[in-house]
CSV table of C-alpha atoms and ligand atoms in Angstrom, one decimal:
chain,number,residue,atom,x,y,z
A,1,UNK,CA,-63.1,-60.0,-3.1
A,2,UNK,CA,-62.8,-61.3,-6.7
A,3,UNK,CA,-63.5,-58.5,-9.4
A,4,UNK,CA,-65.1,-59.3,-12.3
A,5,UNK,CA,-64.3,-57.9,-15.4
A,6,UNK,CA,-66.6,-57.4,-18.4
A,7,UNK,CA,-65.1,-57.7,-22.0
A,8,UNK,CA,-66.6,-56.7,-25.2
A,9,UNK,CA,-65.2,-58.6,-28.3
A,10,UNK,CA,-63.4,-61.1,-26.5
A,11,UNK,CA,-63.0,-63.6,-29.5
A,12,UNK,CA,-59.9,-62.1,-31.1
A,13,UNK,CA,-56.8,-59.8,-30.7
A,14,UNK,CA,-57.1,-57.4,-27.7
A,15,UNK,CA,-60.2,-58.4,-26.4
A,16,UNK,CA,-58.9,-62.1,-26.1
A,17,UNK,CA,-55.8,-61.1,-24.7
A,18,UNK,CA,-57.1,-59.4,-22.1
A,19,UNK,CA,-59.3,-62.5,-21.2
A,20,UNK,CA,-56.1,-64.4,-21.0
A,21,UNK,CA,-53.8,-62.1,-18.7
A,22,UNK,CA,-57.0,-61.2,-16.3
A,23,UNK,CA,-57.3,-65.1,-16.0
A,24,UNK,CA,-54.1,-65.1,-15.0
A,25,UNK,CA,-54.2,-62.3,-12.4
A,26,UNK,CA,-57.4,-64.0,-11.2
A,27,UNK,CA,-60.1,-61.8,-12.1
A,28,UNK,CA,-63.5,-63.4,-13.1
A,29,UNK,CA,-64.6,-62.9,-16.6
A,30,UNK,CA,-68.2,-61.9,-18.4
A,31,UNK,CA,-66.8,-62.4,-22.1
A,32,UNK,CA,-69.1,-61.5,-25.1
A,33,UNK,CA,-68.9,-61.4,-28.8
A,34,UNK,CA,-71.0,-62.6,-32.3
A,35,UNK,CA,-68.6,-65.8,-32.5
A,36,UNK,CA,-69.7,-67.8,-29.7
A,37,UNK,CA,-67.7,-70.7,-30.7
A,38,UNK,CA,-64.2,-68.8,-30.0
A,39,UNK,CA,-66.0,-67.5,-26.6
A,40,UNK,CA,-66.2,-71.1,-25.4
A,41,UNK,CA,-63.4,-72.3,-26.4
A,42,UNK,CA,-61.8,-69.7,-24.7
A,43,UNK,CA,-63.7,-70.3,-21.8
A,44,UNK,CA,-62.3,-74.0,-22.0
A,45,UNK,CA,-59.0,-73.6,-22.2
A,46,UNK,CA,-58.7,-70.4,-19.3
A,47,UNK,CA,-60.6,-72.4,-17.0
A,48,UNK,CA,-57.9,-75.3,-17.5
A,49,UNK,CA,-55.2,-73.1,-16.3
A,50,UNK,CA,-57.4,-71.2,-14.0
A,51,UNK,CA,-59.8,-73.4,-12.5
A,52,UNK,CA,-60.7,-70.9,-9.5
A,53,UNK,CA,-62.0,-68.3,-11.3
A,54,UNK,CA,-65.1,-68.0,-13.1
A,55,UNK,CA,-66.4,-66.6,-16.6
A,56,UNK,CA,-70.0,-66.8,-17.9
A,57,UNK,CA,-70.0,-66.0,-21.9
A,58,UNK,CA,-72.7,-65.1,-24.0
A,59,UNK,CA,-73.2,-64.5,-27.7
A,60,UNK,CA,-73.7,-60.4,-28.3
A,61,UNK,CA,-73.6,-58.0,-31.8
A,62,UNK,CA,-73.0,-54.8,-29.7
A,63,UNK,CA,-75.1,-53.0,-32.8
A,64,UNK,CA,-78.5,-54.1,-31.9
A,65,UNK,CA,-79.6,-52.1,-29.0
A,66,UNK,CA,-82.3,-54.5,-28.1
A,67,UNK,CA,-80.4,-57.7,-28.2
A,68,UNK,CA,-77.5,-56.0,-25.5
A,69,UNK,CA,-80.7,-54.7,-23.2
A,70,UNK,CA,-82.2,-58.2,-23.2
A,71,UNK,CA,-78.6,-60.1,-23.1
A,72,UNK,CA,-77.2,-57.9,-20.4
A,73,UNK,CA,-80.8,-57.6,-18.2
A,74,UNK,CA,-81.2,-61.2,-18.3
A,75,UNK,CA,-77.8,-61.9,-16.7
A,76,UNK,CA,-77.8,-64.7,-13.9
A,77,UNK,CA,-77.8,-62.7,-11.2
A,78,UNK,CA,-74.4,-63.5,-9.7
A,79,UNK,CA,-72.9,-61.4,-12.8
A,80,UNK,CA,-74.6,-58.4,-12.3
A,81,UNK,CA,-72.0,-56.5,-10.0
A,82,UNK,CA,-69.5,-55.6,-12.7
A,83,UNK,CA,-66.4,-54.3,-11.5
A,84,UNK,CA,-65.0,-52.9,-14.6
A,85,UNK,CA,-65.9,-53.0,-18.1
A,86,UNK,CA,-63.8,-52.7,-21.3
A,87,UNK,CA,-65.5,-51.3,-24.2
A,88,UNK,CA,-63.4,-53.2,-26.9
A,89,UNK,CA,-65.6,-54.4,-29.8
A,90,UNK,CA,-64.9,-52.4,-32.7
A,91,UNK,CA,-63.7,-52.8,-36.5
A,92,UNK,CA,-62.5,-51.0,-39.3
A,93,UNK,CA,-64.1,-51.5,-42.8
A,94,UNK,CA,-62.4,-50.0,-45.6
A,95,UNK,CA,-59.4,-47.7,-46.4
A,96,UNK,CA,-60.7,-45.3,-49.0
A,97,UNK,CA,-61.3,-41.4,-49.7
A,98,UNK,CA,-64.2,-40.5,-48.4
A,99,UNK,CA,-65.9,-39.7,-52.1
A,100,UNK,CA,-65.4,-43.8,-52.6
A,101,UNK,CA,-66.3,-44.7,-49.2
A,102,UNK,CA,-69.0,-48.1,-49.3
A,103,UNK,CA,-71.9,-46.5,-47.0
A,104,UNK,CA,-72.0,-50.6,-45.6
A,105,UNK,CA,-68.7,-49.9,-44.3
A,106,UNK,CA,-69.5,-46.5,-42.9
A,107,UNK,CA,-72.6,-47.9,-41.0
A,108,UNK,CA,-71.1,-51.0,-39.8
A,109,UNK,CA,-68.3,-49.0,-38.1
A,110,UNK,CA,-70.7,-45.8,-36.6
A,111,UNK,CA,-72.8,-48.4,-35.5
A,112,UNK,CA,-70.2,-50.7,-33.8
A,113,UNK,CA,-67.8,-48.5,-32.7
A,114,UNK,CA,-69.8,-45.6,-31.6
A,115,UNK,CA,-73.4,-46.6,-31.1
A,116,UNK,CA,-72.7,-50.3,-29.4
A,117,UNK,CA,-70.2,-48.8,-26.7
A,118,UNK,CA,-73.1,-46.3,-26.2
A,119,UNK,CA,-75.6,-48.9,-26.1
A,120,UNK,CA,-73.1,-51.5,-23.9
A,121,UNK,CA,-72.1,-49.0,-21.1
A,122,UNK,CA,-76.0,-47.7,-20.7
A,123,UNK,CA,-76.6,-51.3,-19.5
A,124,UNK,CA,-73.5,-52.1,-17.4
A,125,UNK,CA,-73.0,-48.9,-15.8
A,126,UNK,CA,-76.5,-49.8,-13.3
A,127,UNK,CA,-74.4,-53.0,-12.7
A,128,UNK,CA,-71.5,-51.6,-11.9
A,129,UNK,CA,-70.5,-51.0,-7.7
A,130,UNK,CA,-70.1,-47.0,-8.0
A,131,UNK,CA,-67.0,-45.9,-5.6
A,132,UNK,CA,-65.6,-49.8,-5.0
A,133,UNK,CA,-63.1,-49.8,-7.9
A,134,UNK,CA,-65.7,-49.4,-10.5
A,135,UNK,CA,-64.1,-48.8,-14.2
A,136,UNK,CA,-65.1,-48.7,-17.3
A,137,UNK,CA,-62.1,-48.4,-20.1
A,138,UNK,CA,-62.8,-47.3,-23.9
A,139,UNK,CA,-60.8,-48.7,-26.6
A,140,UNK,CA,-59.8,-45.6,-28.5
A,141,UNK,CA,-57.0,-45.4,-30.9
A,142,UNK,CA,-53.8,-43.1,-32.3
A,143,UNK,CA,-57.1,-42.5,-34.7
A,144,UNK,CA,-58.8,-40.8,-32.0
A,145,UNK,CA,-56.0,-38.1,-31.8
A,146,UNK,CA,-55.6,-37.4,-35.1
A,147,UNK,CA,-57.1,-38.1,-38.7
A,148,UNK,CA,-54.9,-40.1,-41.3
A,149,UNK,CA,-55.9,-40.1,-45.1
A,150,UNK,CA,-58.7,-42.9,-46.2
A,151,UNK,CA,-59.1,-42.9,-42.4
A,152,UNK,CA,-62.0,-40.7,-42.6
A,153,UNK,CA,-65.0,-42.3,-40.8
A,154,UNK,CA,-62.9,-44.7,-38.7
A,155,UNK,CA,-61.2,-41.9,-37.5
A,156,UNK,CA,-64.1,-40.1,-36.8
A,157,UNK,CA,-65.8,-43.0,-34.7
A,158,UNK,CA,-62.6,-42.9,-32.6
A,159,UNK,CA,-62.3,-39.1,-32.5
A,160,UNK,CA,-66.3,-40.0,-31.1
A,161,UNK,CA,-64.9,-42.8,-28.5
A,162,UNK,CA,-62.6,-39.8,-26.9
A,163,UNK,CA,-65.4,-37.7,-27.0
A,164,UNK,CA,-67.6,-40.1,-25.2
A,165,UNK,CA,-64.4,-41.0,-22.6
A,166,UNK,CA,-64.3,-37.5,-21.4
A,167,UNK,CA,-68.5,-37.4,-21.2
A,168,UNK,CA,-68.4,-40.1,-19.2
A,169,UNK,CA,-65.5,-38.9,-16.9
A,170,UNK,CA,-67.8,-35.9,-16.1
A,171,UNK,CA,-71.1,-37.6,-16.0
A,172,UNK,CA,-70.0,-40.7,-13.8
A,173,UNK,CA,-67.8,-38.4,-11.3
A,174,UNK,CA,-70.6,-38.0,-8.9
A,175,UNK,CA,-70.5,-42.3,-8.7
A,176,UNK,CA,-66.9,-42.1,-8.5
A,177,UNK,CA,-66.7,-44.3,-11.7
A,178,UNK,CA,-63.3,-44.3,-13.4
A,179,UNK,CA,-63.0,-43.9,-17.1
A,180,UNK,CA,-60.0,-44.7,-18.9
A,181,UNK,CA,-59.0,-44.2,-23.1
A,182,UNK,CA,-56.5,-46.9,-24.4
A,183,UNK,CA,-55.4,-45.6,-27.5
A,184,UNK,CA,-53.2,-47.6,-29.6
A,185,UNK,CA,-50.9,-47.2,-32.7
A,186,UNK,CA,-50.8,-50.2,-34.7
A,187,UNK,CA,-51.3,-53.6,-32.7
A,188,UNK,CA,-51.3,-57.1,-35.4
A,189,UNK,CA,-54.8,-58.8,-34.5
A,190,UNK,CA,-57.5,-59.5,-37.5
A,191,UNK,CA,-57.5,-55.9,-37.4
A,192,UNK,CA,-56.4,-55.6,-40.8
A,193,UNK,CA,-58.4,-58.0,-42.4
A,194,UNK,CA,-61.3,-56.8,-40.6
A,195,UNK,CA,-60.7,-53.7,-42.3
A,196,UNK,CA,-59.3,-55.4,-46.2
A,197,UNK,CA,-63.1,-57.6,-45.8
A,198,UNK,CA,-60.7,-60.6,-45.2
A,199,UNK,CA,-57.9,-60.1,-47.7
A,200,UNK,CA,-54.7,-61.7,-45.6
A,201,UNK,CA,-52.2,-60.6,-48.2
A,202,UNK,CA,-53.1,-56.8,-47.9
A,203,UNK,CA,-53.9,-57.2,-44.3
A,204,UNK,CA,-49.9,-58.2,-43.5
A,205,UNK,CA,-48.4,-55.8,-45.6
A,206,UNK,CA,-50.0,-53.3,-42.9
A,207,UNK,CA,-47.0,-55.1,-40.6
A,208,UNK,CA,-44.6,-55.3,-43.2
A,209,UNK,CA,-41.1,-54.6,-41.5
A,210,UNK,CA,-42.1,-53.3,-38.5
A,211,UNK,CA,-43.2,-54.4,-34.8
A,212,UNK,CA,-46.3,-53.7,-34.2
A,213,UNK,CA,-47.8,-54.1,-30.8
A,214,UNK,CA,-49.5,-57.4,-30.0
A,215,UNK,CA,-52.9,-58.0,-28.0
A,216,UNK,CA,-51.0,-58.4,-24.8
A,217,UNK,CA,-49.0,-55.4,-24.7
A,218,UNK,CA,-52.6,-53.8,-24.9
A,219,UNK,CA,-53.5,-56.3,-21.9
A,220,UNK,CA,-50.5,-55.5,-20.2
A,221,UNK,CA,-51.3,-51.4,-20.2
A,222,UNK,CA,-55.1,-52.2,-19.6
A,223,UNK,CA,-54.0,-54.5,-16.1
A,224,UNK,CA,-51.9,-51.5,-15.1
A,225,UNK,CA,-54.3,-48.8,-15.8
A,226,UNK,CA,-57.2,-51.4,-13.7
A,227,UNK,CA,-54.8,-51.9,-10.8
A,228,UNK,CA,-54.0,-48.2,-9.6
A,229,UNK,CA,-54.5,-47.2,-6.3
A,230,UNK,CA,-58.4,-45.8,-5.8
A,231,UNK,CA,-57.5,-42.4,-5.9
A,232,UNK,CA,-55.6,-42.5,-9.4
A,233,UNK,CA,-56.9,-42.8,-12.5
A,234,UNK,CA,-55.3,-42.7,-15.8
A,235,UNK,CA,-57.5,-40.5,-18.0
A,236,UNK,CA,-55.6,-41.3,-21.2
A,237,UNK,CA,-53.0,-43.4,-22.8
A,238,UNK,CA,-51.2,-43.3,-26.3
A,239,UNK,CA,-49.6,-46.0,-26.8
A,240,UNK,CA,-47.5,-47.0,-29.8
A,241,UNK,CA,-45.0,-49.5,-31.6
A,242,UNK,CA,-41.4,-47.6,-31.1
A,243,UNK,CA,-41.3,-47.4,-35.1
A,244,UNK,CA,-44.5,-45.4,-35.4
A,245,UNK,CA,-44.6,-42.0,-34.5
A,246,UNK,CA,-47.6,-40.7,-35.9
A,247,UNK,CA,-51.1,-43.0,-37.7
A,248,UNK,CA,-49.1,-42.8,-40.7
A,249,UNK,CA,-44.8,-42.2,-40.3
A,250,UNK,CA,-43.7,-45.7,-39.5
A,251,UNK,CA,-40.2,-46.7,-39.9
A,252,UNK,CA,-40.0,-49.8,-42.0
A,253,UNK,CA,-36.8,-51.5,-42.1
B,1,NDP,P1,-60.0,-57.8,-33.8
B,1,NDP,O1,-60.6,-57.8,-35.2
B,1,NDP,O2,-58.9,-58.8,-33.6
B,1,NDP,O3,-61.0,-58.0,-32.7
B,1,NDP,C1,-62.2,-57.2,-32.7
B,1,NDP,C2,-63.2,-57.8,-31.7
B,1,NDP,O4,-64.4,-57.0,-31.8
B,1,NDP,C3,-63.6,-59.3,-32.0
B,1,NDP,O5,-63.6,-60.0,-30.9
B,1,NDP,C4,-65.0,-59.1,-32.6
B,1,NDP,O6,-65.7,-60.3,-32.3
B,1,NDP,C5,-65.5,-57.9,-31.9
B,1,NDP,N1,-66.6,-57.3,-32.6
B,1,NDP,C6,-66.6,-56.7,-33.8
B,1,NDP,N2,-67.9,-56.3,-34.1
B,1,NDP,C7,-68.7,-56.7,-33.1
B,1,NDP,C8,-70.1,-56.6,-32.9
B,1,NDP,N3,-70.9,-56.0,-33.7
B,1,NDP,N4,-70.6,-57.1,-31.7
B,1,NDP,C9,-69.7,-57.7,-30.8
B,1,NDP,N5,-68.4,-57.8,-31.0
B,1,NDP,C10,-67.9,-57.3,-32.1
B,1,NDP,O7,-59.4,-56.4,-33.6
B,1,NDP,P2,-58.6,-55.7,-32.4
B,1,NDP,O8,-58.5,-56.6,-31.3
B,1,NDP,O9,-57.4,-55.0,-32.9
B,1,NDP,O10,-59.6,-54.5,-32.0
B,1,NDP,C11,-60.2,-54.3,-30.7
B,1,NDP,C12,-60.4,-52.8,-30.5
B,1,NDP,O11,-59.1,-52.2,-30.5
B,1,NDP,C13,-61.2,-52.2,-31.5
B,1,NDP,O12,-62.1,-51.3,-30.9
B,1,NDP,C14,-60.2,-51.4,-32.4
B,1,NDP,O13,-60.8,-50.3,-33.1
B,1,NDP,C15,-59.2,-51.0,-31.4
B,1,NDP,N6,-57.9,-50.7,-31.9
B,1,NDP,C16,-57.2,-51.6,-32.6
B,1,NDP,C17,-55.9,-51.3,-33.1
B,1,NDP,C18,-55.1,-52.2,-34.0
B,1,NDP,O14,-54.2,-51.7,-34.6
B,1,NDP,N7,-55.4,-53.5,-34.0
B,1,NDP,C19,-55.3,-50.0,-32.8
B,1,NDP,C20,-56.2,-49.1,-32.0
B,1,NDP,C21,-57.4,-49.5,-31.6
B,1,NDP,P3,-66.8,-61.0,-33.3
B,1,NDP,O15,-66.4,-60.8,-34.7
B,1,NDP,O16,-66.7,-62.4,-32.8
B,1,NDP,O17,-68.1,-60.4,-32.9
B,2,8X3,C1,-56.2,-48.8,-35.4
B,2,8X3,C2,-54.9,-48.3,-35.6
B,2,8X3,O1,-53.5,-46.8,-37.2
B,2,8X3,O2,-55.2,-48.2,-38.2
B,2,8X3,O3,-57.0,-48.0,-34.6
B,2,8X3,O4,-55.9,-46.3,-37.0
B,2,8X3,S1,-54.9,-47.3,-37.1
C-alpha cells in the first residue's frame, strides 16, 4: 500500500527536496509550512510529474501549539494514517557570543526547533500505524554533536533534538515506532540567510570554496534510512560535505 509521508517545512531546502524525491519513489505527501504559496506550487508542479500520487498541504507555524492541534486534528480523514513523519522545520537566527545574543533570535529558534517538533510529533504520533513501518525522523545537525563558537543556543536546540531522538526511541519501542536523527554538516538551502535575517552576501560566503551538501543528498540519506528492512533501523547519521570535518574545520580551496 502507498505510504504517506508527512513533511514539516516543505517550502525550501531539505524539506522541499524531500517532497520532490518521495514524489518520485511514489510516496503520498502531507506537506506543511507558514508559506503556503511555495506549498502549492509545489504541489502543482509534483503532481505534473507524478499524477498517481497524492499530497494534501496546509499552511502551519510549528510554534503555536494550538494552531498544529487544530491543523493536524482537523485533517480529512484519508490523511490521518501517517506512515512516517519528518520533523524538518527549523532555523537558525543569529551568529553571535552568547553575551550579544538578540533574545528574538533565541526564542524563535527554542521555540521552532525544539518546542514545534515537540508539539508536531504529540499530534502525529496517534496517527501514525504503530508496527507497519511507522517512522518518525528528526532533523538534527553536526550542531547536535558538538557546540561551535556563536553557535550557542542553535546548538543547544540541536543538542535538545538528539536528546528528544533517543526519548522517543525509548518511549515509542513498545509501538514499535522507528526514530531516526539526520544530522548534517553544512547543506546550501536559505539556511544561511535564515540565520544572517536575509543578508545573501554573508549567507554565500558560508559556501565560499567549498561543496557543501544540497537538499537532495539529505533526501537521498532520508529515502535510504525510510526504506530499510522492518527489523533495521538507523538510530543515527552524521553526515557531512568531504571538506568539513568538524562544525567549524572546513577546507576551502
Ligand atoms: P531552509 O531555511 O531552506 O528551510 C527551512 C524550512 O523550515 C522552510 O520550509 C521553512 O518554511 C520551515 N520553517 C521554519 N520555521 C517554521 C515554522 N515556525 N513553522 C513551520 N515551518 C517552519 O533550511 P534547511 O532546509 O537547511 O533546514 C531544514 C532543517 O535542517 C532545519 O531543521 C535545520 O536546522 C536543519 N539543518 C540544516 C543544515 C544546513 O546546513 N542547511 C544542516 C543541519 C541541519 P516557512 O518559512 O515557509 O515556514
Ligand atoms: C546547520 C549546520 O554547521 O551551521 O545545522 O550548524 S551548522
Amino acid at each position: 500500500m502507498t505510504k504517506t509521508v508527512f513533511i514539516t517545512g516543505a517550502s525550501s531546502g531539505i524539506g522541499q527536496a524531500c517532497a520532490e524525491l518521495l514524489a518520485k519513489e511514489g510516496y503520498n505527501l502531507l506537506l506543511c509550512a507558514r508559506r503556503l504559496n511555495r506549498l502549492e506550487k509545489l504541489k502543482d508542479t509534483l503532481l505534473a510529474a507524478y499524477p498517481t500520487i497524492q499530497i494534501h498541504i496546509f499552511e502551519l507555524d510549528v510554534r503555536d501549539a494550538e494552531q498544529v492541534a487544530h491543523q493536524i486534528d482537523g485533517l480529512p480523514s484519508a490523511w490521518k494514517n501517517i506512515n512516517i513523519l519528518i520533523n524538518n522545520a527549523g532555523l537558525s537566527q543569529g551568529l553571535d557570543p552568547i553575551q550579544n545574543g538578540d533574545i528574538g533570535d533565541w526564542d524563535r529558534m527554542i521555540d521552532t526547533n525544539i518546542k514545534g517538533l515537540l508539539y508536531v510529533s504529540k499530534s502525529v504520533i496517534p496517527l501514525m500505524d504503530a508496527g507497519n513501518g511507522a517512522h518518525i525522523v528528526n532533523l538534527g545537525s553536526i550542531a547536535g554533536k558538538e557546540v561551535y563558537p556563536n553557535g550557542n543556543v542553535y546548538c543547544a536546540t540541536k543538542h535538545a533534538v538528539d536528546a528528544l531522538t533517543k526519548a522517543m526511541r525509548i518511549d515509542l519501542l513498545p509501538q514499535g515506532i522507528k526514530v531516526t536523527s539526520i544530522d548534517p554538516g553544512m547543506v546550501e538551502t536559505e539556511f544561511s540567510e535564515v540565520r544572517f535575517h536575509g543578508d545573501r552576501e554573508k549567507a554565500k560566503n558560508v559556501y565560499n570554496g567549498v561543496q557543501p551538501l544540497t537538499g537532495k543528498d539529505i533526501a537521498e540519506t532520508i529515502l535510504f534510512v525510510i526504506t530499510r528492512p522492518a527489523h533495521v533501523n538507523i538510530n543515527d547519521l552524521l553526515i557531512m560535505p568531504t571538506a568539513q570535518a568538524t562544525g567549524t574545520i572546513v577546507n576551502r580551496k
